[in-house]
């Protein structure tokens, strides 16, 4: 059934710290509240990431562009921190939490876990956004700039898409 909700945007979830830093791909990410700023991500207990988010109670949502597709695929198909050796990403300090951000990402949203609840075969981690960084060229005047950044979406298992370089105005 869930393929009927696709295409969905794809994100990278950074968890852990130091040698134990890990990155996985995640589609099931959403904003939950404006004030306080809350976001949610569904992570299967089978993921190494699940263990790290449960342990450190924080995570970063990194926003990859199309240029990071190869890294997204490695993050989404390999298990555990050793995959980072195969990836072409640079980990940088986050502003408010110990879990690092990804330099190449269009944005990094730093979250502290405020709730974790199991729904079926996934755990829904709720994070309060405590900091963020972003690339100026990807977000102009408080809006994503689809003309200059290639925001990535996931269509089907091996299939990814990006957005048209065009804005359709509603009025
Ligand atoms: N797994 C989840 O638990 N939740 C997701 O939302 C999710 N979305 C994914 C999106 C894409 C594009 C891909 C390729 C995979 C996705 N996965 C998701 C699967 C994990 O990314 C994958 O199992 C990964 O290898 C887990 O890494 P880890 O064990 O190092 O945490």
PDB file of N, CA and C in Angstrom, residues 66-162:
ATOM      1  N   UNK A  66      20.407  15.773  -5.318  1.00  0.00           N
ATOM      2  CA  UNK A  66      20.612  14.701  -6.304  1.00  0.00           C
ATOM      3  C   UNK A  66      22.088  14.297  -6.395  1.00  0.00           C
ATOM      4  N   UNK A  67      22.972  15.271  -6.175  1.00  0.00           N
ATOM      5  CA  UNK A  67      24.418  15.025  -6.237  1.00  0.00           C
ATOM      6  C   UNK A  67      24.850  13.983  -5.206  1.00  0.00           C
ATOM      7  N   UNK A  68      24.048  13.775  -4.170  1.00  0.00           N
ATOM      8  CA  UNK A  68      24.412  12.820  -3.111  1.00  0.00           C
ATOM      9  C   UNK A  68      23.729  11.464  -3.296  1.00  0.00           C
ATOM     10  N   UNK A  69      23.169  11.214  -4.476  1.00  0.00           N
ATOM     11  CA  UNK A  69      22.402   9.976  -4.692  1.00  0.00           C
ATOM     12  C   UNK A  69      23.202   8.717  -4.351  1.00  0.00           C
ATOM     13  N   UNK A  70      24.470   8.703  -4.764  1.00  0.00           N
ATOM     14  CA  UNK A  70      25.291   7.517  -4.481  1.00  0.00           C
ATOM     15  C   UNK A  70      25.406   7.298  -2.959  1.00  0.00           C
ATOM     16  N   UNK A  71      25.590   8.381  -2.229  1.00  0.00           N
ATOM     17  CA  UNK A  71      25.690   8.278  -0.763  1.00  0.00           C
ATOM     18  C   UNK A  71      24.359   7.846  -0.146  1.00  0.00           C
ATOM     19  N   UNK A  72      23.274   8.362  -0.697  1.00  0.00           N
ATOM     20  CA  UNK A  72      21.942   7.986  -0.198  1.00  0.00           C
ATOM     21  C   UNK A  72      21.755   6.474  -0.362  1.00  0.00           C
ATOM     22  N   UNK A  73      22.204   5.970  -1.496  1.00  0.00           N
ATOM     23  CA  UNK A  73      22.003   4.543  -1.770  1.00  0.00           C
ATOM     24  C   UNK A  73      22.840   3.676  -0.829  1.00  0.00           C
ATOM     25  N   UNK A  74      24.067   4.092  -0.586  1.00  0.00           N
ATOM     26  CA  UNK A  74      24.909   3.343   0.364  1.00  0.00           C
ATOM     27  C   UNK A  74      24.282   3.418   1.765  1.00  0.00           C
ATOM     28  N   UNK A  75      23.883   4.631   2.160  1.00  0.00           N
ATOM     29  CA  UNK A  75      23.276   4.816   3.496  1.00  0.00           C
ATOM     30  C   UNK A  75      22.010   3.982   3.657  1.00  0.00           C
ATOM     31  N   UNK A  76      21.291   3.790   2.537  1.00  0.00           N
ATOM     32  CA  UNK A  76      20.014   3.101   2.593  1.00  0.00           C
ATOM     33  C   UNK A  76      20.077   1.604   2.331  1.00  0.00           C
ATOM     34  N   UNK A  77      21.264   1.087   2.022  1.00  0.00           N
ATOM     35  CA  UNK A  77      21.359  -0.348   1.732  1.00  0.00           C
ATOM     36  C   UNK A  77      22.435  -1.063   2.559  1.00  0.00           C
ATOM     37  N   UNK A  78      23.314  -0.314   3.210  1.00  0.00           N
ATOM     38  CA  UNK A  78      24.360  -0.950   4.018  1.00  0.00           C
ATOM     39  C   UNK A  78      24.110  -0.674   5.491  1.00  0.00           C
ATOM     40  N   UNK A  79      24.717  -1.524   6.324  1.00  0.00           N
ATOM     41  CA  UNK A  79      24.422  -1.459   7.755  1.00  0.00           C
ATOM     42  C   UNK A  79      25.622  -1.002   8.577  1.00  0.00           C
ATOM     43  N   UNK A  80      25.377  -0.042   9.449  1.00  0.00           N
ATOM     44  CA  UNK A  80      26.355   0.323  10.470  1.00  0.00           C
ATOM     45  C   UNK A  80      27.414   1.320  10.029  1.00  0.00           C
ATOM     46  N   UNK A  81      28.165   1.864  11.021  1.00  0.00           N
ATOM     47  CA  UNK A  81      29.124   2.942  10.785  1.00  0.00           C
ATOM     48  C   UNK A  81      30.201   2.628   9.737  1.00  0.00           C
ATOM     49  N   UNK A  82      30.508   1.355   9.475  1.00  0.00           N
ATOM     50  CA  UNK A  82      31.585   1.049   8.520  1.00  0.00           C
ATOM     51  C   UNK A  82      31.243   1.513   7.105  1.00  0.00           C
ATOM     52  N   UNK A  83      29.932   1.706   6.811  1.00  0.00           N
ATOM     53  CA  UNK A  83      29.538   2.169   5.473  1.00  0.00           C
ATOM     54  C   UNK A  83      30.079   3.565   5.182  1.00  0.00           C
ATOM     55  N   UNK A  84      30.390   4.328   6.232  1.00  0.00           N
ATOM     56  CA  UNK A  84      30.856   5.700   6.017  1.00  0.00           C
ATOM     57  C   UNK A  84      32.167   5.741   5.238  1.00  0.00           C
ATOM     58  N   UNK A  85      32.953   4.667   5.324  1.00  0.00           N
ATOM     59  CA  UNK A  85      34.220   4.592   4.567  1.00  0.00           C
ATOM     60  C   UNK A  85      33.966   4.576   3.070  1.00  0.00           C
ATOM     61  N   UNK A  86      32.816   4.040   2.670  1.00  0.00           N
ATOM     62  CA  UNK A  86      32.472   3.966   1.241  1.00  0.00           C
ATOM     63  C   UNK A  86      31.793   5.239   0.751  1.00  0.00           C
ATOM     64  N   UNK A  87      31.330   6.040   1.689  1.00  0.00           N
ATOM     65  CA  UNK A  87      30.558   7.231   1.312  1.00  0.00           C
ATOM     66  C   UNK A  87      31.477   8.434   1.111  1.00  0.00           C
ATOM     67  N   UNK A  88      30.991   9.397   0.304  1.00  0.00           N
ATOM     68  CA  UNK A  88      31.770  10.609   0.030  1.00  0.00           C
ATOM     69  C   UNK A  88      31.219  11.793   0.801  1.00  0.00           C
ATOM     70  N   UNK A  89      31.063  11.617   2.103  1.00  0.00           N
ATOM     71  CA  UNK A  89      30.507  12.724   2.882  1.00  0.00           C
ATOM     72  C   UNK A  89      31.538  13.202   3.897  1.00  0.00           C
ATOM     73  N   UNK A  90      31.416  14.477   4.276  1.00  0.00           N
ATOM     74  CA  UNK A  90      32.293  15.059   5.287  1.00  0.00           C
ATOM     75  C   UNK A  90      31.447  15.347   6.521  1.00  0.00           C
ATOM     76  N   UNK A  91      31.803  14.716   7.637  1.00  0.00           N
ATOM     77  CA  UNK A  91      31.066  14.986   8.882  1.00  0.00           C
ATOM     78  C   UNK A  91      31.617  16.259   9.503  1.00  0.00           C
ATOM     79  N   UNK A  92      30.718  17.146   9.907  1.00  0.00           N
ATOM     80  CA  UNK A  92      31.128  18.397  10.554  1.00  0.00           C
ATOM     81  C   UNK A  92      30.354  18.541  11.865  1.00  0.00           C
ATOM     82  N   UNK A  93      30.890  19.356  12.772  1.00  0.00           N
ATOM     83  CA  UNK A  93      30.198  19.568  14.053  1.00  0.00           C
ATOM     84  C   UNK A  93      28.825  20.178  13.810  1.00  0.00           C
ATOM     85  N   UNK A  94      27.853  19.700  14.563  1.00  0.00           N
ATOM     86  CA  UNK A  94      26.543  20.342  14.572  1.00  0.00           C
ATOM     87  C   UNK A  94      26.631  21.548  15.510  1.00  0.00           C
ATOM     88  N   UNK A  95      25.607  22.405  15.506  1.00  0.00           N
ATOM     89  CA  UNK A  95      25.699  23.613  16.337  1.00  0.00           C
ATOM     90  C   UNK A  95      25.270  23.358  17.780  1.00  0.00           C
ATOM     91  N   UNK A  96      24.301  22.420  17.993  1.00  0.00           N
ATOM     92  CA  UNK A  96      23.731  22.274  19.338  1.00  0.00           C
ATOM     93  C   UNK A  96      23.812  20.861  19.917  1.00  0.00           C
ATOM     94  N   UNK A  97      24.142  19.864  19.094  1.00  0.00           N
ATOM     95  CA  UNK A  97      24.185  18.492  19.615  1.00  0.00           C
ATOM     96  C   UNK A  97      25.499  17.815  19.196  1.00  0.00           C
ATOM     97  N   UNK A  98      25.797  16.699  19.861  1.00  0.00           N
ATOM     98  CA  UNK A  98      27.072  16.005  19.604  1.00  0.00           C
ATOM     99  C   UNK A  98      27.036  15.169  18.327  1.00  0.00           C
ATOM    100  N   UNK A  99      25.840  14.783  17.876  1.00  0.00           N
ATOM    101  CA  UNK A  99      25.721  14.043  16.612  1.00  0.00           C
ATOM    102  C   UNK A  99      26.111  14.978  15.467  1.00  0.00           C
ATOM    103  N   UNK A 100      27.060  14.556  14.598  1.00  0.00           N
ATOM    104  CA  UNK A 100      27.526  15.477  13.556  1.00  0.00           C
ATOM    105  C   UNK A 100      26.520  15.709  12.435  1.00  0.00           C
ATOM    106  N   UNK A 101      26.781  16.767  11.672  1.00  0.00           N
ATOM    107  CA  UNK A 101      26.013  17.088  10.469  1.00  0.00           C
ATOM    108  C   UNK A 101      26.827  16.674   9.249  1.00  0.00           C
ATOM    109  N   UNK A 102      26.213  16.775   8.075  1.00  0.00           N
ATOM    110  CA  UNK A 102      26.892  16.413   6.817  1.00  0.00           C
ATOM    111  C   UNK A 102      27.133  17.692   6.016  1.00  0.00           C
ATOM    112  N   UNK A 103      28.392  17.977   5.758  1.00  0.00           N
ATOM    113  CA  UNK A 103      28.772  19.232   5.083  1.00  0.00           C
ATOM    114  C   UNK A 103      28.115  19.372   3.718  1.00  0.00           C
ATOM    115  N   UNK A 104      28.072  18.294   2.944  1.00  0.00           N
ATOM    116  CA  UNK A 104      27.584  18.358   1.567  1.00  0.00           C
ATOM    117  C   UNK A 104      26.061  18.495   1.478  1.00  0.00           C
ATOM    118  N   UNK A 105      25.351  18.253   2.584  1.00  0.00           N
ATOM    119  CA  UNK A 105      23.879  18.280   2.543  1.00  0.00           C
ATOM    120  C   UNK A 105      23.359  19.704   2.345  1.00  0.00           C
ATOM    121  N   UNK A 106      22.152  19.816   1.795  1.00  0.00           N
ATOM    122  CA  UNK A 106      21.538  21.124   1.570  1.00  0.00           C
ATOM    123  C   UNK A 106      21.130  21.754   2.898  1.00  0.00           C
ATOM    124  N   UNK A 107      20.794  20.914   3.881  1.00  0.00           N
ATOM    125  CA  UNK A 107      20.448  21.397   5.219  1.00  0.00           C
ATOM    126  C   UNK A 107      20.673  20.276   6.221  1.00  0.00           C
ATOM    127  N   UNK A 108      20.871  20.656   7.468  1.00  0.00           N
ATOM    128  CA  UNK A 108      21.009  19.701   8.561  1.00  0.00           C
ATOM    129  C   UNK A 108      20.141  20.186   9.714  1.00  0.00           C
ATOM    130  N   UNK A 109      19.252  19.324  10.181  1.00  0.00           N
ATOM    131  CA  UNK A 109      18.301  19.690  11.222  1.00  0.00           C
ATOM    132  C   UNK A 109      18.639  18.865  12.460  1.00  0.00           C
ATOM    133  N   UNK A 110      19.029  19.553  13.510  1.00  0.00           N
ATOM    134  CA  UNK A 110      19.551  18.887  14.717  1.00  0.00           C
ATOM    135  C   UNK A 110      18.406  18.646  15.707  1.00  0.00           C
ATOM    136  N   UNK A 111      18.239  17.405  16.108  1.00  0.00           N
ATOM    137  CA  UNK A 111      17.079  17.036  16.928  1.00  0.00           C
ATOM    138  C   UNK A 111      17.471  16.304  18.203  1.00  0.00           C
ATOM    139  N   UNK A 112      16.739  16.619  19.275  1.00  0.00           N
ATOM    140  CA  UNK A 112      16.832  15.855  20.528  1.00  0.00           C
ATOM    141  C   UNK A 112      15.551  15.055  20.669  1.00  0.00           C
ATOM    142  N   UNK A 113      15.676  13.781  21.002  1.00  0.00           N
ATOM    143  CA  UNK A 113      14.497  12.911  21.089  1.00  0.00           C
ATOM    144  C   UNK A 113      13.650  13.294  22.303  1.00  0.00           C
ATOM    145  N   UNK A 114      12.368  13.564  22.061  1.00  0.00           N
ATOM    146  CA  UNK A 114      11.447  13.859  23.169  1.00  0.00           C
ATOM    147  C   UNK A 114      10.401  12.758  23.352  1.00  0.00           C
ATOM    148  N   UNK A 115      10.310  11.854  22.377  1.00  0.00           N
ATOM    149  CA  UNK A 115       9.368  10.741  22.511  1.00  0.00           C
ATOM    150  C   UNK A 115       9.764   9.643  21.526  1.00  0.00           C
ATOM    151  N   UNK A 116       9.474   8.416  21.886  1.00  0.00           N
ATOM    152  CA  UNK A 116       9.714   7.275  20.988  1.00  0.00           C
ATOM    153  C   UNK A 116       8.601   6.275  21.234  1.00  0.00           C
ATOM    154  N   UNK A 117       7.911   5.903  20.193  1.00  0.00           N
ATOM    155  CA  UNK A 117       6.744   5.034  20.346  1.00  0.00           C
ATOM    156  C   UNK A 117       6.742   4.016  19.205  1.00  0.00           C
ATOM    157  N   UNK A 118       6.444   2.781  19.535  1.00  0.00           N
ATOM    158  CA  UNK A 118       6.400   1.758  18.484  1.00  0.00           C
ATOM    159  C   UNK A 118       5.031   1.741  17.826  1.00  0.00           C
ATOM    160  N   UNK A 119       5.025   1.795  16.494  1.00  0.00           N
ATOM    161  CA  UNK A 119       3.802   1.602  15.717  1.00  0.00           C
ATOM    162  C   UNK A 119       4.087   0.471  14.747  1.00  0.00           C
ATOM    163  N   UNK A 120       3.450  -0.668  14.932  1.00  0.00           N
ATOM    164  CA  UNK A 120       3.703  -1.800  14.056  1.00  0.00           C
ATOM    165  C   UNK A 120       5.182  -2.151  14.050  1.00  0.00           C
ATOM    166  N   UNK A 121       5.773  -2.213  12.862  1.00  0.00           N
ATOM    167  CA  UNK A 121       7.167  -2.670  12.775  1.00  0.00           C
ATOM    168  C   UNK A 121       8.182  -1.523  12.738  1.00  0.00           C
ATOM    169  N   UNK A 122       7.758  -0.299  13.061  1.00  0.00           N
ATOM    170  CA  UNK A 122       8.696   0.824  13.134  1.00  0.00           C
ATOM    171  C   UNK A 122       8.532   1.570  14.462  1.00  0.00           C
ATOM    172  N   UNK A 123       9.594   2.257  14.863  1.00  0.00           N
ATOM    173  CA  UNK A 123       9.508   3.152  16.021  1.00  0.00           C
ATOM    174  C   UNK A 123       9.415   4.579  15.499  1.00  0.00           C
ATOM    175  N   UNK A 124       8.484   5.328  16.043  1.00  0.00           N
ATOM    176  CA  UNK A 124       8.316   6.720  15.642  1.00  0.00           C
ATOM    177  C   UNK A 124       9.081   7.577  16.648  1.00  0.00           C
ATOM    178  N   UNK A 125      10.225   8.096  16.211  1.00  0.00           N
ATOM    179  CA  UNK A 125      11.027   8.967  17.077  1.00  0.00           C
ATOM    180  C   UNK A 125      10.587  10.406  16.842  1.00  0.00           C
ATOM    181  N   UNK A 126      10.222  11.081  17.916  1.00  0.00           N
ATOM    182  CA  UNK A 126       9.868  12.499  17.812  1.00  0.00           C
ATOM    183  C   UNK A 126      11.068  13.302  18.299  1.00  0.00           C
ATOM    184  N   UNK A 127      11.512  14.225  17.464  1.00  0.00           N
ATOM    185  CA  UNK A 127      12.668  15.050  17.824  1.00  0.00           C
ATOM    186  C   UNK A 127      12.279  16.512  17.935  1.00  0.00           C
ATOM    187  N   UNK A 128      12.799  17.166  18.969  1.00  0.00           N
ATOM    188  CA  UNK A 128      12.643  18.622  19.034  1.00  0.00           C
ATOM    189  C   UNK A 128      13.834  19.226  18.296  1.00  0.00           C
ATOM    190  N   UNK A 129      13.564  20.146  17.390  1.00  0.00           N
ATOM    191  CA  UNK A 129      14.640  20.764  16.600  1.00  0.00           C
ATOM    192  C   UNK A 129      15.329  21.807  17.477  1.00  0.00           C
ATOM    193  N   UNK A 130      16.609  21.573  17.765  1.00  0.00           N
ATOM    194  CA  UNK A 130      17.339  22.488  18.654  1.00  0.00           C
ATOM    195  C   UNK A 130      18.361  23.334  17.891  1.00  0.00           C
ATOM    196  N   UNK A 131      18.570  23.020  16.627  1.00  0.00           N
ATOM    197  CA  UNK A 131      19.502  23.803  15.811  1.00  0.00           C
ATOM    198  C   UNK A 131      19.404  23.356  14.360  1.00  0.00           C
ATOM    199  N   UNK A 132      19.920  24.172  13.475  1.00  0.00           N
ATOM    200  CA  UNK A 132      19.952  23.775  12.065  1.00  0.00           C
ATOM    201  C   UNK A 132      20.959  24.622  11.295  1.00  0.00           C
ATOM    202  N   UNK A 133      21.417  24.080  10.182  1.00  0.00           N
ATOM    203  CA  UNK A 133      22.292  24.814   9.263  1.00  0.00           C
ATOM    204  C   UNK A 133      21.789  24.505   7.859  1.00  0.00           C
ATOM    205  N   UNK A 134      22.082  25.389   6.913  1.00  0.00           N
ATOM    206  CA  UNK A 134      21.654  25.124   5.534  1.00  0.00           C
ATOM    207  C   UNK A 134      22.518  25.900   4.553  1.00  0.00           C
ATOM    208  N   UNK A 135      22.475  25.462   3.311  1.00  0.00           N
ATOM    209  CA  UNK A 135      23.229  26.145   2.253  1.00  0.00           C
ATOM    210  C   UNK A 135      22.383  27.320   1.744  1.00  0.00           C
ATOM    211  N   UNK A 136      22.994  28.501   1.775  1.00  0.00           N
ATOM    212  CA  UNK A 136      22.276  29.726   1.384  1.00  0.00           C
ATOM    213  C   UNK A 136      21.700  29.620  -0.024  1.00  0.00           C
ATOM    214  N   UNK A 137      22.445  28.954  -0.926  1.00  0.00           N
ATOM    215  CA  UNK A 137      21.980  28.913  -2.318  1.00  0.00           C
ATOM    216  C   UNK A 137      20.776  27.978  -2.494  1.00  0.00           C
ATOM    217  N   UNK A 138      20.558  27.081  -1.528  1.00  0.00           N
ATOM    218  CA  UNK A 138      19.445  26.139  -1.652  1.00  0.00           C
ATOM    219  C   UNK A 138      18.146  26.696  -1.051  1.00  0.00           C
ATOM    220  N   UNK A 139      18.283  27.625  -0.119  1.00  0.00           N
ATOM    221  CA  UNK A 139      17.107  28.212   0.532  1.00  0.00           C
ATOM    222  C   UNK A 139      17.247  29.727   0.499  1.00  0.00           C
ATOM    223  N   UNK A 140      16.451  30.364  -0.367  1.00  0.00           N
ATOM    224  CA  UNK A 140      16.531  31.831  -0.478  1.00  0.00           C
ATOM    225  C   UNK A 140      15.212  32.441  -0.021  1.00  0.00           C
ATOM    226  N   UNK A 141      15.284  33.516   0.756  1.00  0.00           N
ATOM    227  CA  UNK A 141      14.095  34.204   1.279  1.00  0.00           C
ATOM    228  C   UNK A 141      13.163  33.232   2.006  1.00  0.00           C
ATOM    229  N   UNK A 142      13.751  32.308   2.767  1.00  0.00           N
ATOM    230  CA  UNK A 142      12.944  31.373   3.547  1.00  0.00           C
ATOM    231  C   UNK A 142      12.235  30.313   2.717  1.00  0.00           C
ATOM    232  N   UNK A 143      12.660  30.165   1.450  1.00  0.00           N
ATOM    233  CA  UNK A 143      12.014  29.159   0.587  1.00  0.00           C
ATOM    234  C   UNK A 143      13.070  28.269  -0.063  1.00  0.00           C
ATOM    235  N   UNK A 144      12.725  26.993  -0.285  1.00  0.00           N
ATOM    236  CA  UNK A 144      13.660  26.152  -1.047  1.00  0.00           C
ATOM    237  C   UNK A 144      13.766  26.695  -2.472  1.00  0.00           C
ATOM    238  N   UNK A 145      14.969  26.774  -2.999  1.00  0.00           N
ATOM    239  CA  UNK A 145      15.152  27.306  -4.346  1.00  0.00           C
ATOM    240  C   UNK A 145      15.361  26.151  -5.334  1.00  0.00           C
ATOM    241  N   UNK A 146      14.264  25.715  -5.942  1.00  0.00           N
ATOM    242  CA  UNK A 146      14.347  24.562  -6.869  1.00  0.00           C
ATOM    243  C   UNK A 146      15.121  24.904  -8.139  1.00  0.00           C
ATOM    244  N   UNK A 147      15.335  26.190  -8.381  1.00  0.00           N
ATOM    245  CA  UNK A 147      16.101  26.582  -9.567  1.00  0.00           C
ATOM    246  C   UNK A 147      17.587  26.264  -9.392  1.00  0.00           C
ATOM    247  N   UNK A 148      18.095  26.400  -8.159  1.00  0.00           N
ATOM    248  CA  UNK A 148      19.535  26.178  -7.990  1.00  0.00           C
ATOM    249  C   UNK A 148      19.880  24.877  -7.270  1.00  0.00           C
ATOM    250  N   UNK A 149      18.960  24.317  -6.489  1.00  0.00           N
ATOM    251  CA  UNK A 149      19.277  23.065  -5.786  1.00  0.00           C
ATOM    252  C   UNK A 149      18.421  21.924  -6.343  1.00  0.00           C
ATOM    253  N   UNK A 150      19.005  20.742  -6.365  1.00  0.00           N
ATOM    254  CA  UNK A 150      18.304  19.568  -6.901  1.00  0.00           C
ATOM    255  C   UNK A 150      17.747  18.722  -5.757  1.00  0.00           C
ATOM    256  N   UNK A 151      16.637  19.166  -5.193  1.00  0.00           N
ATOM    257  CA  UNK A 151      16.023  18.424  -4.084  1.00  0.00           C
ATOM    258  C   UNK A 151      15.648  17.026  -4.544  1.00  0.00           C
ATOM    259  N   UNK A 152      15.910  16.058  -3.682  1.00  0.00           N
ATOM    260  CA  UNK A 152      15.784  14.651  -4.071  1.00  0.00           C
ATOM    261  C   UNK A 152      14.504  14.024  -3.517  1.00  0.00           C
ATOM    262  N   UNK A 153      13.862  13.246  -4.354  1.00  0.00           N
ATOM    263  CA  UNK A 153      12.701  12.476  -3.894  1.00  0.00           C
ATOM    264  C   UNK A 153      12.869  11.024  -4.325  1.00  0.00           C
ATOM    265  N   UNK A 154      12.172  10.140  -3.613  1.00  0.00           N
ATOM    266  CA  UNK A 154      12.250   8.698  -3.841  1.00  0.00           C
ATOM    267  C   UNK A 154      10.939   8.259  -4.481  1.00  0.00           C
ATOM    268  N   UNK A 155      11.018   7.580  -5.616  1.00  0.00           N
ATOM    269  CA  UNK A 155       9.797   7.164  -6.313  1.00  0.00           C
ATOM    270  C   UNK A 155       9.476   5.690  -6.050  1.00  0.00           C
ATOM    271  N   UNK A 156      10.455   4.833  -6.204  1.00  0.00           N
ATOM    272  CA  UNK A 156      10.314   3.395  -5.952  1.00  0.00           C
ATOM    273  C   UNK A 156      11.706   2.896  -5.555  1.00  0.00           C
ATOM    274  N   UNK A 157      11.809   1.656  -5.116  1.00  0.00           N
ATOM    275  CA  UNK A 157      13.040   1.188  -4.456  1.00  0.00           C
ATOM    276  C   UNK A 157      14.337   1.716  -5.073  1.00  0.00           C
ATOM    277  N   UNK A 158      14.541   1.478  -6.367  1.00  0.00           N
ATOM    278  CA  UNK A 158      15.798   1.936  -6.985  1.00  0.00           C
ATOM    279  C   UNK A 158      15.640   3.254  -7.739  1.00  0.00           C
ATOM    280  N   UNK A 159      14.437   3.838  -7.699  1.00  0.00           N
ATOM    281  CA  UNK A 159      14.133   4.987  -8.564  1.00  0.00           C
ATOM    282  C   UNK A 159      14.000   6.294  -7.778  1.00  0.00           C
ATOM    283  N   UNK A 160      14.789   7.265  -8.196  1.00  0.00           N
ATOM    284  CA  UNK A 160      14.775   8.576  -7.546  1.00  0.00           C
ATOM    285  C   UNK A 160      14.425   9.638  -8.580  1.00  0.00           C
ATOM    286  N   UNK A 161      13.839  10.727  -8.125  1.00  0.00           N
ATOM    287  CA  UNK A 161      13.479  11.820  -9.033  1.00  0.00           C
ATOM    288  C   UNK A 161      13.874  13.143  -8.372  1.00  0.00           C
ATOM    289  N   UNK A 162      13.894  14.184  -9.196  1.00  0.00           N
ATOM    290  CA  UNK A 162      14.100  15.514  -8.636  1.00  0.00           C
ATOM    291  C   UNK A 162      13.008  16.414  -9.188  1.00  0.00           C
TER     292      UNK A 162
END
